[in-house]
Amino acid sequence: MITSYKQLRQVVDTTVANTKITDVHTHLYSPCFKDMLLWGIDELLNYHYLVAETFRWLNIPYEDFWSMDKKAQANLIWKTLFEDNSPYSEACRGVLTTLKKLGLDVGSRDIDSYRSFFAGFSVEDYVDRVFEVSGVEKVIMTNNPFDQEERDIWLNSYVPDSRFKAALRIDPLLIDTCNALNKLKDWGYNIEDELNDNTYKEVIRFLSEWIERMDALYVAASLPYDFCFPDDSVSTKIIENCILPVCMEYNIPFALMIGVKRLINPDLKLAGDGVGKGSVESVEYLCAKYPHNKFMVTMLSRENQHELAVSARKFRNLLVFGCWWFLNNPSLIDEITRMRFELLGVSVIPQHSDARVLDQLIYKWEHSKNIIADVLYDKYKDLMDTGWRISEDEIERDVQKLFGGNFWTFLSAKF
Ligand code: RAT
Ligand code: ZN
C-alpha cells in the first residue's frame, strides 16, 4: 500500500512513464506505405500546425511558400518561429522536446546537424527507435480508401505490421457523397442514380470489403461543427442505412470527430481549417437510438467538452477520447482531463496523438503524459486524504486502462 504523498508521486510518475500506449488516432503509416510515412526534421517543421503559425509572420504571397521545396520551407519555418521568435507555442516546443528525447543538442540550434542525424537512419530502424523512445506500442492509422495512392498500396503491396492498425476513414462518403458514389461506380459497384436500397447495399458491400481488407478496428469520420443527426441530409441517410448497419455487423465502433470549420482560409491548404461548436445532441441521439452500436467521440471545441462528458455518463456505448488538435495544448489538456476524471473516473481515453509525422509520437506523448500524471497524482491524493488506501497494482491497472485497455475492451464489448 502507498503510505506517503512522496511515494504516491513516485509510483504515479513511474507507472505513467512505463505503461505502453495504444494511440487510438494518428495519421501515421507503416513502412510499407513508403513515402506516406513522414519522419525527420523537415517533416517535423512542415507540420501544418507550424505552417499556420509561420504565416502569422510572413508577408510573402501564399503561393511563394507553397512553391518552395520542403527543405526551403523547413528553413523558413525554423528561421521564423525558432530564430526570430521564441518557440514556446506547443507545436514549436514539441519539435524541441522531440530532438531532446532523441539525444540531440537542442541548444546548438544547428538544423543541419539535425538533418545529418536523421539521414543516418533507415526507416525501419527509425520506426523502432520512435516506438521505444515514445513508449507507444500500437498506433491506429487513418486509412482512406478514396485516396488513390493509399488504395493502390492496400490492393498491391500492403504488408501487415503489428504495431500499425487500421481505421477505415470515410469522410468523402459523408461530405462529398456524390463524388464518392461516382468513384464506387467506377470501381464496379452497382450504384444507382438515387439513394435507394440497391445503392445502400452496394455502399455496404464497399465498406465491408474495406473493413475486411484493412482489418479495420473502427470506422471514422471527421465532421464539421454543424454536423446534425438526424436531419434530411444525404449524410444522415448514409450513416443510418450503411455505416451503422456495417459497424453493427462487424461489432466495431463508429468514431465521430466533430467540430471542424473546413478551410476558413483556403490559401493555407491543410493548415486552413478552424473550429466551431458542435452538437452534443446529435451524439446523444445516436447513442440512444442505436444502443447496440458503439460510438467513439472526440469534439474539437472546448465549449463542448463538459456536455460530452456528461453524455458519456449516460451511455455505455459512448467512449470519449482525446484532446483533439486545437485542444492538444497543456492548459486545455489539464483542464479537460481533470474534468473528465471527475465525471467519468477511469472510463475514458484521455489522449490520442493525432501525429502526422512519426517523430511527433515522442513529444505529443511526453507532454500529455506529464499532465496526466499530475492530474492522477492529485486525484489519488484526494483519495488518500479520505483514508482510502491505494496500492501500486491498482494504479498500474488504472493507467493501463487509460493508455489502451479501455479502447481494447470497448472494441470487444457487445451491447
Ligand atoms: O490534427 C490534425 O492533424 C488535423 O489536420 C486533422 O487531421 C484531424 O485530426 C482529422 O483527423 O481530421
Ligand atoms: Zn486526425
CSV table of C-alpha atoms and ligand atoms in Angstrom, one decimal:
chain,number,residue,atom,x,y,z
A,1,MET,CA,0.0,0.0,0.0
A,2,ILE,CA,1.1,3.5,-0.6
A,3,THR,CA,1.8,5.3,2.6
A,4,SER,CA,3.0,8.8,1.7
A,5,TYR,CA,2.4,11.5,-0.9
A,6,LYS,CA,6.1,11.2,-1.9
A,7,GLN,CA,5.7,7.5,-2.6
A,8,LEU,CA,2.4,8.2,-4.4
A,9,ARG,CA,4.2,10.8,-6.7
A,10,GLN,CA,6.9,8.4,-7.5
A,11,VAL,CA,4.6,5.4,-8.3
A,12,VAL,CA,2.3,7.6,-10.5
A,13,ASP,CA,5.3,9.0,-12.4
A,14,THR,CA,6.9,5.7,-12.9
A,15,THR,CA,3.7,4.0,-13.9
A,16,VAL,CA,2.7,6.7,-16.4
A,17,ALA,CA,6.3,6.7,-17.8
A,18,ASN,CA,6.4,2.9,-18.2
A,19,THR,CA,2.9,1.9,-19.3
A,20,LYS,CA,2.8,1.0,-23.0
A,21,ILE,CA,0.4,3.1,-25.0
A,22,THR,CA,-2.2,2.4,-27.7
A,23,ASP,CA,-2.5,5.6,-29.7
A,24,VAL,CA,-6.1,5.4,-30.9
A,25,HIS,CA,-5.9,8.1,-33.6
A,26,THR,CA,-2.9,9.1,-35.7
A,27,HIS,CA,-2.2,9.9,-39.3
A,28,LEU,CA,0.9,7.7,-39.4
A,29,TYR,CA,1.6,4.8,-41.8
A,30,SER,CA,3.6,1.7,-41.5
A,31,PRO,CA,6.8,1.4,-43.6
A,32,CYS,CA,5.0,-0.5,-46.5
A,33,PHE,CA,3.2,2.8,-47.3
A,34,LYS,CA,6.6,4.2,-48.3
A,35,ASP,CA,6.6,8.0,-48.7
A,36,MET,CA,3.3,8.3,-46.9
A,37,LEU,CA,5.1,7.6,-43.7
A,38,LEU,CA,6.6,11.0,-42.8
A,39,TRP,CA,9.6,11.4,-40.5
A,40,GLY,CA,12.6,13.6,-39.8
A,41,ILE,CA,13.3,17.2,-39.1
A,42,ASP,CA,12.0,18.6,-42.4
A,43,GLU,CA,8.6,16.9,-41.9
A,44,LEU,CA,8.5,17.9,-38.3
A,45,LEU,CA,9.0,21.5,-39.2
A,46,ASN,CA,6.5,21.4,-42.1
A,47,TYR,CA,3.7,20.2,-39.7
A,48,HIS,CA,0.6,22.1,-40.7
A,49,TYR,CA,0.3,23.5,-37.1
A,50,LEU,CA,3.6,25.2,-37.7
A,51,VAL,CA,2.8,26.4,-41.2
A,52,ALA,CA,-0.2,28.2,-39.8
A,53,GLU,CA,2.0,29.8,-37.1
A,54,THR,CA,4.6,30.8,-39.6
A,55,PHE,CA,2.2,32.6,-41.8
A,56,ARG,CA,1.3,34.9,-38.9
A,57,TRP,CA,4.8,36.5,-39.5
A,58,LEU,CA,5.2,36.1,-43.3
A,59,ASN,CA,4.4,38.9,-45.8
A,60,ILE,CA,5.1,36.8,-49.0
A,61,PRO,CA,2.2,35.6,-51.1
A,62,TYR,CA,0.9,32.2,-50.1
A,63,GLU,CA,1.9,30.7,-53.4
A,64,ASP,CA,5.5,31.6,-53.0
A,65,PHE,CA,5.6,29.5,-49.9
A,66,TRP,CA,3.8,26.6,-51.5
A,67,SER,CA,6.2,26.6,-54.5
A,68,MET,CA,9.3,26.2,-52.3
A,69,ASP,CA,10.7,22.7,-51.8
A,70,LYS,CA,10.3,21.0,-48.4
A,71,LYS,CA,13.8,21.8,-47.2
A,72,ALA,CA,13.4,25.5,-48.1
A,73,GLN,CA,10.0,25.6,-46.4
A,74,ALA,CA,11.5,24.0,-43.3
A,75,ASN,CA,14.3,26.5,-43.2
A,76,LEU,CA,11.9,29.4,-43.4
A,77,ILE,CA,9.7,27.9,-40.7
A,78,TRP,CA,12.8,27.4,-38.5
A,79,LYS,CA,14.0,30.9,-39.0
A,80,THR,CA,10.6,32.5,-38.5
A,81,LEU,CA,9.4,30.5,-35.5
A,82,PHE,CA,12.6,29.4,-33.8
A,83,GLU,CA,15.2,32.1,-34.5
A,84,ASP,CA,13.2,35.3,-35.0
A,85,ASN,CA,10.8,34.4,-32.1
A,86,SER,CA,11.0,32.2,-29.1
A,87,PRO,CA,9.4,28.9,-29.9
A,88,TYR,CA,7.2,28.4,-26.9
A,89,SER,CA,4.0,27.6,-28.7
A,90,GLU,CA,3.0,24.0,-28.1
A,91,ALA,CA,3.8,22.8,-31.7
A,92,CYS,CA,7.2,24.6,-31.7
A,93,ARG,CA,8.1,23.3,-28.2
A,94,GLY,CA,7.1,19.8,-29.5
A,95,VAL,CA,9.9,19.9,-32.1
A,96,LEU,CA,12.4,20.7,-29.4
A,97,THR,CA,11.2,18.0,-27.0
A,98,THR,CA,11.4,15.5,-29.8
A,99,LEU,CA,15.0,16.5,-30.6
A,100,LYS,CA,15.9,16.4,-26.9
A,101,LYS,CA,14.5,13.0,-26.3
A,102,LEU,CA,16.3,11.7,-29.4
A,103,GLY,CA,19.5,12.8,-27.7
A,104,LEU,CA,20.3,15.9,-29.9
A,105,ASP,CA,21.8,19.1,-28.7
A,106,VAL,CA,18.8,21.5,-28.7
A,107,GLY,CA,21.0,24.4,-27.6
A,108,SER,CA,23.1,24.2,-30.7
A,109,ARG,CA,20.2,25.4,-32.9
A,110,ASP,CA,22.0,23.7,-35.7
A,111,ILE,CA,19.4,22.5,-38.1
A,112,ASP,CA,21.9,20.9,-40.5
A,113,SER,CA,23.3,18.7,-37.7
A,114,TYR,CA,19.7,17.5,-37.0
A,115,ARG,CA,19.4,16.7,-40.7
A,116,SER,CA,22.5,14.6,-40.6
A,117,PHE,CA,21.3,12.7,-37.6
A,118,PHE,CA,18.1,11.7,-39.3
A,119,ALA,CA,19.9,10.8,-42.5
A,120,GLY,CA,21.8,8.2,-40.6
A,121,PHE,CA,18.8,6.0,-40.1
A,122,SER,CA,16.9,3.5,-42.2
A,123,VAL,CA,13.2,4.0,-42.0
A,124,GLU,CA,12.8,0.6,-40.3
A,125,ASP,CA,15.4,1.4,-37.6
A,126,TYR,CA,13.9,4.8,-37.1
A,127,VAL,CA,10.4,3.4,-36.5
A,128,ASP,CA,11.8,1.0,-33.9
A,129,ARG,CA,13.6,4.0,-32.2
A,130,VAL,CA,10.5,6.2,-32.1
A,131,PHE,CA,8.3,3.4,-30.6
A,132,GLU,CA,10.9,2.8,-28.0
A,133,VAL,CA,11.5,6.4,-27.0
A,134,SER,CA,7.8,7.4,-27.0
A,135,GLY,CA,6.6,4.3,-25.1
A,136,VAL,CA,3.9,3.7,-27.7
A,137,GLU,CA,3.2,0.1,-28.5
A,138,LYS,CA,0.5,0.4,-31.2
A,139,VAL,CA,-0.8,3.2,-33.3
A,140,ILE,CA,-4.1,3.3,-35.2
A,141,MET,CA,-3.7,4.8,-38.6
A,142,THR,CA,-6.2,6.8,-40.6
A,143,ASN,CA,-6.9,4.9,-43.7
A,144,ASN,CA,-8.7,6.5,-46.6
A,145,PRO,CA,-9.8,4.1,-49.4
A,146,PHE,CA,-10.7,7.0,-51.6
A,147,ASP,CA,-7.1,8.1,-51.7
A,148,GLN,CA,-5.6,6.6,-54.9
A,149,GLU,CA,-2.0,6.3,-53.5
A,150,GLU,CA,-3.2,4.6,-50.4
A,151,ARG,CA,-5.7,2.4,-52.2
A,152,ASP,CA,-3.0,1.1,-54.5
A,153,ILE,CA,-0.9,0.1,-51.6
A,154,TRP,CA,-3.7,-1.8,-49.9
A,155,LEU,CA,-4.5,-3.6,-53.1
A,156,ASN,CA,-1.0,-4.4,-54.2
A,157,SER,CA,1.8,-4.1,-51.7
A,158,TYR,CA,0.4,-3.9,-48.2
A,159,VAL,CA,2.4,-5.8,-45.5
A,160,PRO,CA,0.9,-6.0,-42.0
A,161,ASP,CA,3.0,-4.6,-39.2
A,162,SER,CA,1.5,-5.5,-35.8
A,163,ARG,CA,2.4,-2.0,-34.4
A,164,PHE,CA,0.2,-0.2,-37.0
A,165,LYS,CA,-3.5,-1.0,-37.0
A,166,ALA,CA,-6.1,0.4,-39.4
A,167,ALA,CA,-9.2,2.6,-39.1
A,168,LEU,CA,-11.4,3.0,-42.1
A,169,ARG,CA,-11.9,6.7,-42.7
A,170,ILE,CA,-14.9,7.5,-44.8
A,171,ASP,CA,-15.2,11.4,-44.8
A,172,PRO,CA,-15.8,11.6,-48.6
A,173,LEU,CA,-18.9,9.4,-48.3
A,174,LEU,CA,-20.4,11.9,-45.8
A,175,ILE,CA,-19.2,15.3,-47.0
A,176,ASP,CA,-18.7,14.7,-50.7
A,177,THR,CA,-21.2,11.9,-51.3
A,178,CYS,CA,-21.9,12.4,-55.0
A,179,ASN,CA,-18.2,12.2,-56.0
A,180,ALA,CA,-17.6,9.3,-53.6
A,181,LEU,CA,-20.5,7.4,-55.1
A,182,ASN,CA,-19.2,8.1,-58.6
A,183,LYS,CA,-15.9,6.6,-57.5
A,184,LEU,CA,-17.7,3.5,-56.3
A,185,LYS,CA,-19.4,3.2,-59.6
A,186,ASP,CA,-16.0,3.5,-61.4
A,187,TRP,CA,-14.7,0.7,-59.2
A,188,GLY,CA,-17.6,-1.6,-60.3
A,189,TYR,CA,-20.1,-1.1,-57.6
A,190,ASN,CA,-23.7,-1.1,-58.8
A,191,ILE,CA,-24.6,2.4,-57.6
A,192,GLU,CA,-27.9,3.8,-58.9
A,193,ASP,CA,-28.7,7.4,-59.5
A,194,GLU,CA,-30.7,7.7,-56.3
A,195,LEU,CA,-30.1,6.8,-52.8
A,196,ASN,CA,-32.2,3.6,-52.7
A,197,ASP,CA,-31.9,0.2,-51.1
A,198,ASN,CA,-29.8,-1.1,-54.0
A,199,THR,CA,-27.3,1.8,-53.6
A,200,TYR,CA,-27.2,1.3,-49.9
A,201,LYS,CA,-26.5,-2.4,-50.4
A,202,GLU,CA,-23.6,-1.6,-52.7
A,203,VAL,CA,-22.2,1.0,-50.3
A,204,ILE,CA,-22.4,-1.6,-47.5
A,205,ARG,CA,-20.6,-4.1,-49.8
A,206,PHE,CA,-17.8,-1.5,-50.3
A,207,LEU,CA,-17.5,-0.8,-46.6
A,208,SER,CA,-17.4,-4.4,-45.7
A,209,GLU,CA,-14.8,-5.2,-48.2
A,210,TRP,CA,-12.5,-2.5,-46.9
A,211,ILE,CA,-13.1,-3.3,-43.3
A,212,GLU,CA,-12.0,-6.8,-44.0
A,213,ARG,CA,-9.1,-5.9,-46.3
A,214,MET,CA,-7.7,-3.4,-43.7
A,215,ASP,CA,-8.8,-5.4,-40.7
A,216,ALA,CA,-10.1,-2.0,-39.5
A,217,LEU,CA,-10.7,-1.6,-35.8
A,218,TYR,CA,-13.3,1.1,-36.3
A,219,VAL,CA,-14.9,3.3,-39.0
A,220,ALA,CA,-14.2,7.0,-38.6
A,221,ALA,CA,-15.2,10.4,-39.9
A,222,SER,CA,-14.1,14.0,-39.2
A,223,LEU,CA,-17.3,16.0,-39.3
A,224,PRO,CA,-18.0,19.8,-39.4
A,225,TYR,CA,-19.1,21.8,-36.4
A,226,ASP,CA,-22.6,22.0,-37.9
A,227,PHE,CA,-23.0,18.2,-38.3
A,228,CYS,CA,-26.5,17.4,-37.2
A,229,PHE,CA,-28.1,13.9,-36.8
A,230,PRO,CA,-30.7,13.2,-37.8
A,231,ASP,CA,-31.7,15.6,-40.5
A,232,ASP,CA,-32.8,15.2,-44.0
A,233,SER,CA,-29.3,15.3,-45.5
A,234,VAL,CA,-27.6,12.7,-47.6
A,235,SER,CA,-25.0,12.1,-44.8
A,236,THR,CA,-27.8,11.1,-42.3
A,237,LYS,CA,-29.1,8.6,-44.9
A,238,ILE,CA,-25.6,7.1,-45.4
A,239,ILE,CA,-25.0,6.9,-41.7
A,240,GLU,CA,-28.4,5.3,-41.0
A,241,ASN,CA,-28.5,2.9,-43.9
A,242,CYS,CA,-24.9,2.0,-44.4
A,243,ILE,CA,-22.4,2.9,-41.7
A,244,LEU,CA,-24.4,1.9,-38.6
A,245,PRO,CA,-25.5,-1.4,-40.0
A,246,VAL,CA,-22.0,-2.3,-41.2
A,247,CYS,CA,-20.4,-1.2,-37.8
A,248,MET,CA,-23.1,-3.3,-36.1
A,249,GLU,CA,-22.4,-6.3,-38.3
A,250,TYR,CA,-18.7,-6.2,-37.5
A,251,ASN,CA,-19.3,-5.1,-34.0
A,252,ILE,CA,-16.8,-2.2,-34.4
A,253,PRO,CA,-17.3,1.5,-33.2
A,254,PHE,CA,-18.1,4.4,-35.4
A,255,ALA,CA,-15.7,7.2,-34.4
A,256,LEU,CA,-17.0,10.7,-34.8
A,257,MET,CA,-14.7,13.6,-34.7
A,258,ILE,CA,-16.9,16.7,-34.6
A,259,GLY,CA,-16.2,20.4,-34.8
A,260,VAL,CA,-14.1,21.3,-37.9
A,261,LYS,CA,-14.7,24.5,-39.8
A,262,ARG,CA,-13.2,23.5,-43.0
A,263,LEU,CA,-10.9,25.7,-44.9
A,264,ILE,CA,-11.8,29.0,-43.4
A,265,ASN,CA,-8.6,30.2,-45.1
A,266,PRO,CA,-8.1,28.0,-48.2
A,267,ASP,CA,-4.8,29.6,-49.0
A,268,LEU,CA,-3.3,27.8,-46.0
A,269,LYS,CA,-4.4,24.4,-47.5
A,270,LEU,CA,-4.1,21.7,-44.9
A,271,ALA,CA,-3.4,24.4,-42.3
A,272,GLY,CA,-6.6,26.3,-43.2
A,273,ASP,CA,-9.2,24.6,-41.0
A,274,GLY,CA,-10.8,26.2,-38.0
A,275,VAL,CA,-13.1,25.2,-35.1
A,276,GLY,CA,-16.7,25.6,-34.2
A,277,LYS,CA,-19.1,24.4,-31.5
A,278,GLY,CA,-20.7,21.1,-32.4
A,279,SER,CA,-24.0,19.4,-31.4
A,280,VAL,CA,-23.7,17.0,-28.5
A,281,GLU,CA,-27.5,16.4,-29.0
A,282,SER,CA,-26.6,14.6,-32.2
A,283,VAL,CA,-24.2,12.3,-30.3
A,284,GLU,CA,-26.8,11.7,-27.7
A,285,TYR,CA,-29.4,10.9,-30.3
A,286,LEU,CA,-27.1,8.4,-32.0
A,287,CYS,CA,-26.3,6.7,-28.7
A,288,ALA,CA,-29.9,6.5,-27.6
A,289,LYS,CA,-31.4,5.4,-30.9
A,290,TYR,CA,-28.7,2.8,-31.6
A,291,PRO,CA,-27.9,1.3,-28.3
A,292,HIS,CA,-26.3,-1.8,-29.9
A,293,ASN,CA,-23.9,0.4,-31.9
A,294,LYS,CA,-20.7,1.7,-30.3
A,295,PHE,CA,-19.5,5.3,-30.7
A,296,MET,CA,-16.1,6.8,-30.0
A,297,VAL,CA,-16.4,10.6,-30.0
A,298,THR,CA,-14.0,13.5,-29.7
A,299,MET,CA,-15.0,17.1,-30.2
A,300,LEU,CA,-12.9,20.0,-31.2
A,301,SER,CA,-14.4,22.8,-29.3
A,302,ARG,CA,-13.5,23.5,-25.7
A,303,GLU,CA,-17.1,24.5,-25.1
A,304,ASN,CA,-18.4,21.0,-26.0
A,305,GLN,CA,-16.2,19.1,-23.5
A,306,HIS,CA,-18.3,19.2,-20.4
A,307,GLU,CA,-21.6,18.4,-22.2
A,308,LEU,CA,-19.9,15.5,-24.0
A,309,ALA,CA,-18.5,14.1,-20.7
A,310,VAL,CA,-22.0,14.3,-19.1
A,311,SER,CA,-23.4,12.4,-22.1
A,312,ALA,CA,-20.8,9.6,-21.6
A,313,ARG,CA,-22.2,9.2,-18.1
A,314,LYS,CA,-25.5,8.3,-19.7
A,315,PHE,CA,-24.4,6.0,-22.5
A,316,ARG,CA,-22.2,3.0,-22.0
A,317,ASN,CA,-21.9,2.7,-25.8
A,318,LEU,CA,-20.1,6.1,-25.9
A,319,LEU,CA,-16.4,6.3,-25.4
A,320,VAL,CA,-14.9,9.8,-25.3
A,321,PHE,CA,-11.4,10.1,-26.5
A,322,GLY,CA,-8.5,12.5,-26.7
A,323,CYS,CA,-7.9,16.3,-26.6
A,324,TRP,CA,-8.1,16.8,-30.3
A,325,TRP,CA,-6.0,19.2,-32.5
A,326,PHE,CA,-6.5,22.7,-31.2
A,327,LEU,CA,-7.2,21.2,-27.7
A,328,ASN,CA,-3.9,19.5,-27.6
A,329,ASN,CA,-2.3,22.3,-25.6
A,330,PRO,CA,-1.1,21.9,-22.0
A,331,SER,CA,-3.6,24.3,-20.4
A,332,LEU,CA,-6.6,22.6,-22.1
A,333,ILE,CA,-5.4,19.1,-21.6
A,334,ASP,CA,-5.0,19.7,-17.9
A,335,GLU,CA,-8.5,21.3,-17.6
A,336,ILE,CA,-10.3,18.7,-19.8
A,337,THR,CA,-8.5,15.7,-18.3
A,338,ARG,CA,-9.4,16.9,-14.7
A,339,MET,CA,-13.0,17.4,-15.6
A,340,ARG,CA,-13.3,14.0,-17.4
A,341,PHE,CA,-11.6,12.1,-14.5
A,342,GLU,CA,-14.0,13.9,-12.1
A,343,LEU,CA,-17.1,12.9,-14.2
A,344,LEU,CA,-16.1,9.6,-15.6
A,345,GLY,CA,-13.4,8.2,-13.3
A,346,VAL,CA,-11.1,5.8,-15.2
A,347,SER,CA,-13.7,5.2,-18.1
A,348,VAL,CA,-12.2,7.5,-20.7
A,349,ILE,CA,-9.4,7.6,-23.3
A,350,PRO,CA,-7.7,10.8,-22.1
A,351,GLN,CA,-5.5,11.3,-25.1
A,352,HIS,CA,-4.5,10.4,-28.7
A,353,SER,CA,-1.6,12.0,-30.5
A,354,ASP,CA,-3.0,12.8,-34.0
A,355,ALA,CA,0.6,12.5,-35.1
A,356,ARG,CA,1.2,13.1,-38.8
A,357,VAL,CA,5.0,12.8,-38.5
A,358,LEU,CA,6.3,9.6,-36.8
A,359,ASP,CA,8.6,11.6,-34.5
A,360,GLN,CA,5.7,13.5,-33.1
A,361,LEU,CA,4.7,10.5,-31.1
A,362,ILE,CA,7.7,11.4,-28.9
A,363,TYR,CA,6.6,14.9,-27.9
A,364,LYS,CA,2.9,14.5,-28.0
A,365,TRP,CA,3.0,11.6,-25.6
A,366,GLU,CA,5.8,13.1,-23.4
A,367,HIS,CA,3.8,16.4,-23.0
A,368,SER,CA,0.5,14.7,-22.4
A,369,LYS,CA,1.9,12.0,-20.0
A,370,ASN,CA,3.3,14.7,-17.8
A,371,ILE,CA,-0.1,16.4,-17.5
A,372,ILE,CA,-2.0,13.1,-17.0
A,373,ALA,CA,0.5,12.2,-14.2
A,374,ASP,CA,-0.1,15.5,-12.5
A,375,VAL,CA,-3.9,15.1,-12.6
A,376,LEU,CA,-3.7,11.5,-11.5
A,377,TYR,CA,-1.5,12.4,-8.6
A,378,ASP,CA,-4.0,15.0,-7.4
A,379,LYS,CA,-6.9,12.6,-7.7
A,380,TYR,CA,-5.2,9.7,-5.8
A,381,LYS,CA,-4.0,12.2,-3.2
A,382,ASP,CA,-7.6,13.3,-2.7
A,383,LEU,CA,-8.5,9.6,-2.2
A,384,MET,CA,-5.7,9.1,0.3
A,385,ASP,CA,-7.0,12.1,2.3
A,386,THR,CA,-10.3,10.3,2.9
A,387,GLY,CA,-8.4,7.4,4.4
A,388,TRP,CA,-8.8,5.2,1.3
A,389,ARG,CA,-5.7,3.0,0.8
A,390,ILE,CA,-4.2,2.6,-2.7
A,391,SER,CA,-1.8,0.0,-4.0
A,392,GLU,CA,0.7,0.2,-6.7
A,393,ASP,CA,-1.1,-2.5,-8.6
A,394,GLU,CA,-4.3,-0.5,-8.6
A,395,ILE,CA,-2.5,2.5,-10.1
A,396,GLU,CA,-1.0,0.3,-12.7
A,397,ARG,CA,-4.4,-1.2,-13.5
A,398,ASP,CA,-5.9,2.2,-13.9
A,399,VAL,CA,-3.1,3.6,-16.1
A,400,GLN,CA,-3.2,0.6,-18.3
A,401,LYS,CA,-6.9,1.2,-18.9
A,402,LEU,CA,-6.4,4.9,-19.7
A,403,PHE,CA,-3.5,4.2,-22.1
A,404,GLY,CA,-5.1,1.4,-24.1
A,405,GLY,CA,-7.1,-1.1,-22.1
A,406,ASN,CA,-10.4,0.9,-22.3
A,407,PHE,CA,-10.0,1.0,-26.1
A,408,TRP,CA,-9.4,-2.7,-26.5
A,409,THR,CA,-12.2,-3.6,-24.0
A,410,PHE,CA,-14.6,-1.3,-25.9
A,411,LEU,CA,-13.7,-3.0,-29.2
A,412,SER,CA,-14.6,-6.4,-27.9
A,413,ALA,CA,-17.7,-5.2,-25.9
A,414,LYS,CA,-21.1,-6.2,-27.3
A,415,PHE,CA,-24.1,-4.2,-26.2
B,1,RAT,O1,-5.0,17.3,-36.3
B,1,RAT,C1,-4.8,17.3,-37.5
B,1,RAT,O2,-3.8,17.0,-38.0
B,1,RAT,C2,-6.0,17.7,-38.4
B,1,RAT,O3,-5.5,18.1,-39.5
B,1,RAT,C3,-6.9,16.6,-38.8
B,1,RAT,O4,-6.2,15.6,-39.5
B,1,RAT,C4,-7.7,15.9,-37.9
B,1,RAT,O5,-7.0,15.4,-36.8
B,1,RAT,C5,-8.5,14.8,-38.6
B,1,RAT,O6,-8.3,13.6,-38.3
B,1,RAT,O7,-9.3,15.2,-39.4
B,2,ZN,ZN,-6.6,13.4,-37.1
